[in-house]
Short mmCIF file of C-alpha atoms in Angstrom, two decimals:
data_model
loop_
_atom_site.label_atom_id
_atom_site.label_comp_id
_atom_site.label_asym_id
_atom_site.label_seq_id
_atom_site.Cartn_x
_atom_site.Cartn_y
_atom_site.Cartn_z
CA UNK E 1 9.44 -17.05 8.08
CA UNK E 2 10.34 -14.90 5.09
CA UNK E 3 6.82 -13.63 4.28
CA UNK E 4 6.98 -11.86 0.87
CA UNK E 5 10.22 -11.61 -0.92
CA UNK E 6 10.87 -9.47 -3.91
CA UNK E 7 13.75 -9.67 -6.35
CA UNK E 8 15.63 -7.66 -7.42
CA UNK E 9 15.64 -4.76 -4.97
CA UNK E 10 17.12 -2.34 -7.46
CA UNK E 11 17.39 -2.21 -11.23
CA UNK E 12 18.22 0.27 -13.93
CA UNK E 13 16.91 -0.32 -17.42
CA UNK E 14 17.35 1.26 -20.68
CA UNK E 15 14.27 2.32 -22.59
CA UNK E 16 13.00 -0.69 -24.67
CA UNK E 17 14.67 -3.32 -22.50
CA UNK E 18 12.65 -6.09 -20.89
CA UNK E 19 12.76 -7.51 -17.38
CA UNK E 20 10.87 -9.60 -14.86
CA UNK E 21 10.28 -8.85 -11.23
CA UNK E 22 9.73 -11.87 -8.98
CA UNK E 23 7.52 -12.02 -5.94
CA UNK E 24 7.55 -15.13 -3.72
CA UNK E 25 5.46 -15.80 -0.61
CA UNK E 26 5.66 -18.66 1.83
CA UNK E 27 2.36 -18.20 3.62
CA UNK E 28 0.20 -20.25 1.26
CA UNK E 29 -1.80 -17.22 0.39
CA UNK E 30 -4.36 -17.35 -2.48
CA UNK E 31 -4.30 -13.77 -3.39
CA UNK E 32 -1.27 -11.83 -4.72
CA UNK E 33 -0.99 -8.24 -5.95
CA UNK E 34 1.40 -5.98 -7.77
CA UNK E 35 1.31 -2.23 -6.95
CA UNK E 36 3.43 0.72 -8.09
CA UNK E 37 4.21 3.69 -5.93
CA UNK E 38 4.91 7.02 -7.36
CA UNK E 39 5.60 10.27 -5.42
CA UNK E 40 2.37 11.83 -4.28
CA UNK E 41 0.20 9.04 -5.73
CA UNK E 42 -0.07 6.43 -3.04
CA UNK E 43 0.01 2.84 -4.25
CA UNK E 44 -1.85 1.89 -7.38
CA UNK E 45 -2.81 -1.71 -8.44
CA UNK E 46 -1.26 -3.02 -11.55
CA UNK E 47 -2.42 -6.66 -11.69
CA UNK E 48 -3.64 -9.19 -9.17
CA UNK E 49 -4.18 -12.95 -8.88
CA UNK E 50 -6.81 -14.78 -6.94
CA UNK E 51 -5.15 -18.17 -7.20
CA UNK E 52 -2.70 -20.27 -9.15
CA UNK E 53 -3.11 -19.85 -12.93
CA UNK E 54 -5.27 -16.76 -12.58
CA UNK E 55 -4.53 -13.11 -13.29
CA UNK E 56 -6.63 -9.95 -13.63
CA UNK E 57 -6.07 -6.32 -14.41
CA UNK E 58 -5.90 -3.63 -11.85
CA UNK E 59 -6.06 0.20 -12.15
CA UNK E 60 -2.87 0.78 -14.20
CA UNK E 61 -2.15 -2.47 -16.15
CA UNK E 62 -0.78 -0.97 -19.41
CA UNK E 63 2.70 -1.94 -20.32
CA UNK E 64 2.83 -4.82 -17.87
CA UNK E 65 2.17 -8.51 -17.95
CA UNK E 66 1.94 -11.06 -15.17
CA UNK E 67 1.94 -14.77 -14.53
CA UNK E 68 1.10 -17.00 -11.62
CA UNK E 69 2.29 -20.47 -12.67
CA UNK E 70 2.88 -21.54 -9.04
CA UNK E 71 0.78 -20.46 -6.04
CA UNK E 72 3.78 -19.07 -4.22
CA UNK E 73 5.08 -16.95 -7.05
CA UNK E 74 3.73 -13.90 -8.91
CA UNK E 75 5.81 -12.47 -11.75
CA UNK E 76 5.54 -8.96 -13.21
CA UNK E 77 6.93 -8.45 -16.65
CA UNK E 78 7.91 -5.36 -18.57
CA UNK E 79 8.22 -6.27 -22.28
CA UNK E 80 9.56 -2.83 -23.38
CA UNK E 81 10.37 -0.53 -20.60
CA UNK E 82 9.50 3.21 -20.80
CA UNK E 83 10.67 6.06 -18.57
CA UNK E 84 7.06 6.34 -17.23
CA UNK E 85 7.57 2.98 -15.61
CA UNK E 86 10.24 4.35 -13.28
CA UNK E 87 8.71 3.69 -9.91
CA UNK E 88 8.89 1.61 -6.78
CA UNK E 89 7.05 -1.77 -7.19
CA UNK E 90 5.50 -3.53 -4.26
CA UNK E 91 4.11 -7.05 -4.24
CA UNK E 92 1.67 -8.08 -1.58
CA UNK E 93 -0.17 -11.22 -0.69
CA UNK E 94 -3.25 -12.01 1.33
CA UNK E 95 -4.95 -15.05 2.77
CA UNK E 96 -8.32 -13.27 2.95
CA UNK E 97 -7.58 -11.17 6.00
CA UNK E 98 -4.67 -8.79 6.14
CA UNK E 99 -2.06 -8.02 3.60
CA UNK E 100 1.70 -8.65 3.69
CA UNK E 101 3.89 -6.47 1.62
CA UNK E 102 7.30 -7.15 0.19
CA UNK E 103 10.22 -4.73 0.60
CA UNK E 104 9.90 -3.26 -2.83
CA UNK E 105 11.82 -3.03 -6.10
CA UNK E 106 13.11 0.36 -7.13
CA UNK E 107 13.15 0.50 -10.95
CA UNK E 108 14.65 3.29 -12.99
CA UNK E 109 14.18 3.40 -16.72
CA UNK E 110 16.58 5.72 -18.57
CA UNK T 1 -15.20 3.32 -8.40
CA UNK T 2 -13.86 3.61 -4.92
CA UNK T 3 -11.97 6.77 -4.13
CA UNK T 4 -9.99 7.32 -1.04
CA UNK T 5 -9.07 10.82 0.05
CA UNK T 6 -6.68 11.70 2.80
CA UNK T 7 -5.99 15.05 4.30
CA UNK T 8 -3.82 16.73 4.98
CA UNK T 9 -1.18 15.49 2.45
CA UNK T 10 1.60 17.28 4.37
CA UNK T 11 1.66 17.88 8.09
CA UNK T 12 4.40 19.67 10.09
CA UNK T 13 3.98 19.29 13.77
CA UNK T 14 5.83 20.29 16.90
CA UNK T 15 6.76 17.68 19.37
CA UNK T 16 4.12 17.38 22.11
CA UNK T 17 1.21 18.62 20.00
CA UNK T 18 -1.87 16.64 18.95
CA UNK T 19 -3.23 16.26 15.46
CA UNK T 20 -5.68 14.19 13.36
CA UNK T 21 -5.34 12.71 9.89
CA UNK T 22 -8.54 12.17 8.02
CA UNK T 23 -9.38 9.45 5.52
CA UNK T 24 -12.67 9.67 3.57
CA UNK T 25 -13.78 7.02 1.09
CA UNK T 26 -16.59 7.03 -1.41
CA UNK T 27 -18.14 3.49 -1.37
CA UNK T 28 -19.34 1.23 1.36
CA UNK T 29 -16.63 -0.83 2.99
CA UNK T 30 -16.31 -2.21 6.44
CA UNK T 31 -12.57 -2.87 6.46
CA UNK T 32 -9.89 -0.18 6.57
CA UNK T 33 -6.18 -0.29 7.14
CA UNK T 34 -3.62 2.23 8.27
CA UNK T 35 -0.02 1.84 7.28
CA UNK T 36 3.19 3.64 8.08
CA UNK T 37 6.06 4.00 5.58
CA UNK T 38 9.53 5.26 6.33
CA UNK T 39 11.65 6.69 3.44
CA UNK T 40 12.86 3.92 1.19
CA UNK T 41 11.04 1.23 3.22
CA UNK T 42 8.04 -0.95 2.79
CA UNK T 43 4.64 -0.51 4.39
CA UNK T 44 4.24 -1.35 8.04
CA UNK T 45 0.77 -2.34 9.20
CA UNK T 46 -0.49 -0.14 12.06
CA UNK T 47 -4.22 -0.79 12.42
CA UNK T 48 -6.94 -2.89 10.90
CA UNK T 49 -10.48 -1.54 11.52
CA UNK T 50 -13.21 -4.07 10.87
CA UNK T 51 -16.50 -2.53 11.82
CA UNK T 52 -18.44 0.68 12.37
CA UNK T 53 -17.28 2.36 15.58
CA UNK T 54 -14.00 0.38 15.79
CA UNK T 55 -11.31 2.15 17.72
CA UNK T 56 -7.78 0.91 18.15
CA UNK T 57 -4.82 2.38 19.92
CA UNK T 58 -1.16 1.77 19.93
CA UNK T 59 1.11 4.11 21.83
CA UNK T 60 0.57 7.62 20.73
CA UNK T 61 -1.61 6.61 17.69
CA UNK T 62 -5.35 6.06 17.76
CA UNK T 63 -7.46 5.05 14.78
CA UNK T 64 -11.23 5.01 14.45
CA UNK T 65 -13.83 4.10 11.81
CA UNK T 66 -17.19 5.43 11.01
CA UNK T 67 -18.59 3.38 8.18
CA UNK T 68 -21.79 5.40 8.06
CA UNK T 69 -19.86 8.65 7.38
CA UNK T 70 -17.25 6.68 5.41
CA UNK T 71 -14.59 8.28 7.50
CA UNK T 72 -11.60 7.05 9.43
CA UNK T 73 -9.27 9.10 11.57
CA UNK T 74 -5.74 8.64 12.81
CA UNK T 75 -5.11 10.70 15.89
CA UNK T 76 -1.67 11.62 17.06
CA UNK T 77 -1.19 12.41 20.71
CA UNK T 78 1.80 14.31 22.05
CA UNK T 79 3.84 13.75 18.87
CA UNK T 80 7.42 12.81 19.06
CA UNK T 81 10.16 12.90 16.29
CA UNK T 82 10.01 9.13 15.87
CA UNK T 83 6.51 9.38 14.44
CA UNK T 84 7.87 11.25 11.41
CA UNK T 85 6.85 9.10 8.36
CA UNK T 86 4.21 8.85 5.68
CA UNK T 87 0.87 7.43 6.77
CA UNK T 88 -1.48 5.77 4.38
CA UNK T 89 -5.07 4.64 4.75
CA UNK T 90 -6.28 1.89 2.55
CA UNK T 91 -9.85 0.70 1.99
CA UNK T 92 -10.50 -3.02 1.33
CA UNK T 93 -12.75 -3.48 -1.64
CA UNK T 94 -13.73 -6.95 -0.26
CA UNK T 95 -15.40 -9.44 -2.51
CA UNK T 96 -13.74 -12.49 -3.94
CA UNK T 97 -10.44 -10.88 -4.68
CA UNK T 98 -10.02 -8.37 -1.94
CA UNK T 99 -7.76 -5.52 -2.98
CA UNK T 100 -6.80 -2.34 -1.25
CA UNK T 101 -7.41 1.17 -2.60
CA UNK T 102 -4.94 3.59 -1.06
CA UNK T 103 -5.10 7.19 -0.25
CA UNK T 104 -2.24 9.40 -1.41
CA UNK T 105 -0.63 9.43 1.97
CA UNK T 106 0.08 11.99 4.67
CA UNK T 107 3.66 12.99 5.11
CA UNK T 108 4.15 13.83 8.76
CA UNK T 109 7.17 15.73 9.97
CA UNK T 110 7.52 16.21 13.69
CA UNK T 111 9.95 18.97 14.73
CA UNK T 112 11.54 19.58 18.15
#
């Protein structure tokens, strides 16, 4: 049982480049979330989804877009990366009780 | 807006000592989580506290929840080096979408 899988695990981008982070869950969870973690800041919610085809903004959505075309996948896109988006990104899913986190993606924007 | 405050943010302990991490939150919630994170790793779920007065224990860690005071505590008994990590509390917003609001974390270092 894989749980929540994030790809890639590491990435270095140049300012202005774009990329997509993929989150896949195999638990048939309705809810999925993207967080970013910065030193001393805890985890902050970027976007979330309450089901296939739905997305909503979290606390820090600027500069990011998301899509949930399939229930098991939640994609996080950076259209034009900025150094301020250097962070560790965590995906999580929930079936209504408890949360399962992925292993994280460490993104550096230079 | 729900705010979650943890203190202390840094904690250096000697092995064998006891200590408590506090988690205060600003809005009514009856579900609180504690997580552990090792450097470069994901979050490991420690406890889920679901109601007022809930107390859970696992090894040297004990967590409690007082929903009236909007306070949760994580008590460490007779600390050992293996407990060195960052500990987060997270309050569940509930509602139709759930969502966790995290504290900033407490970085615990246990020294011999």
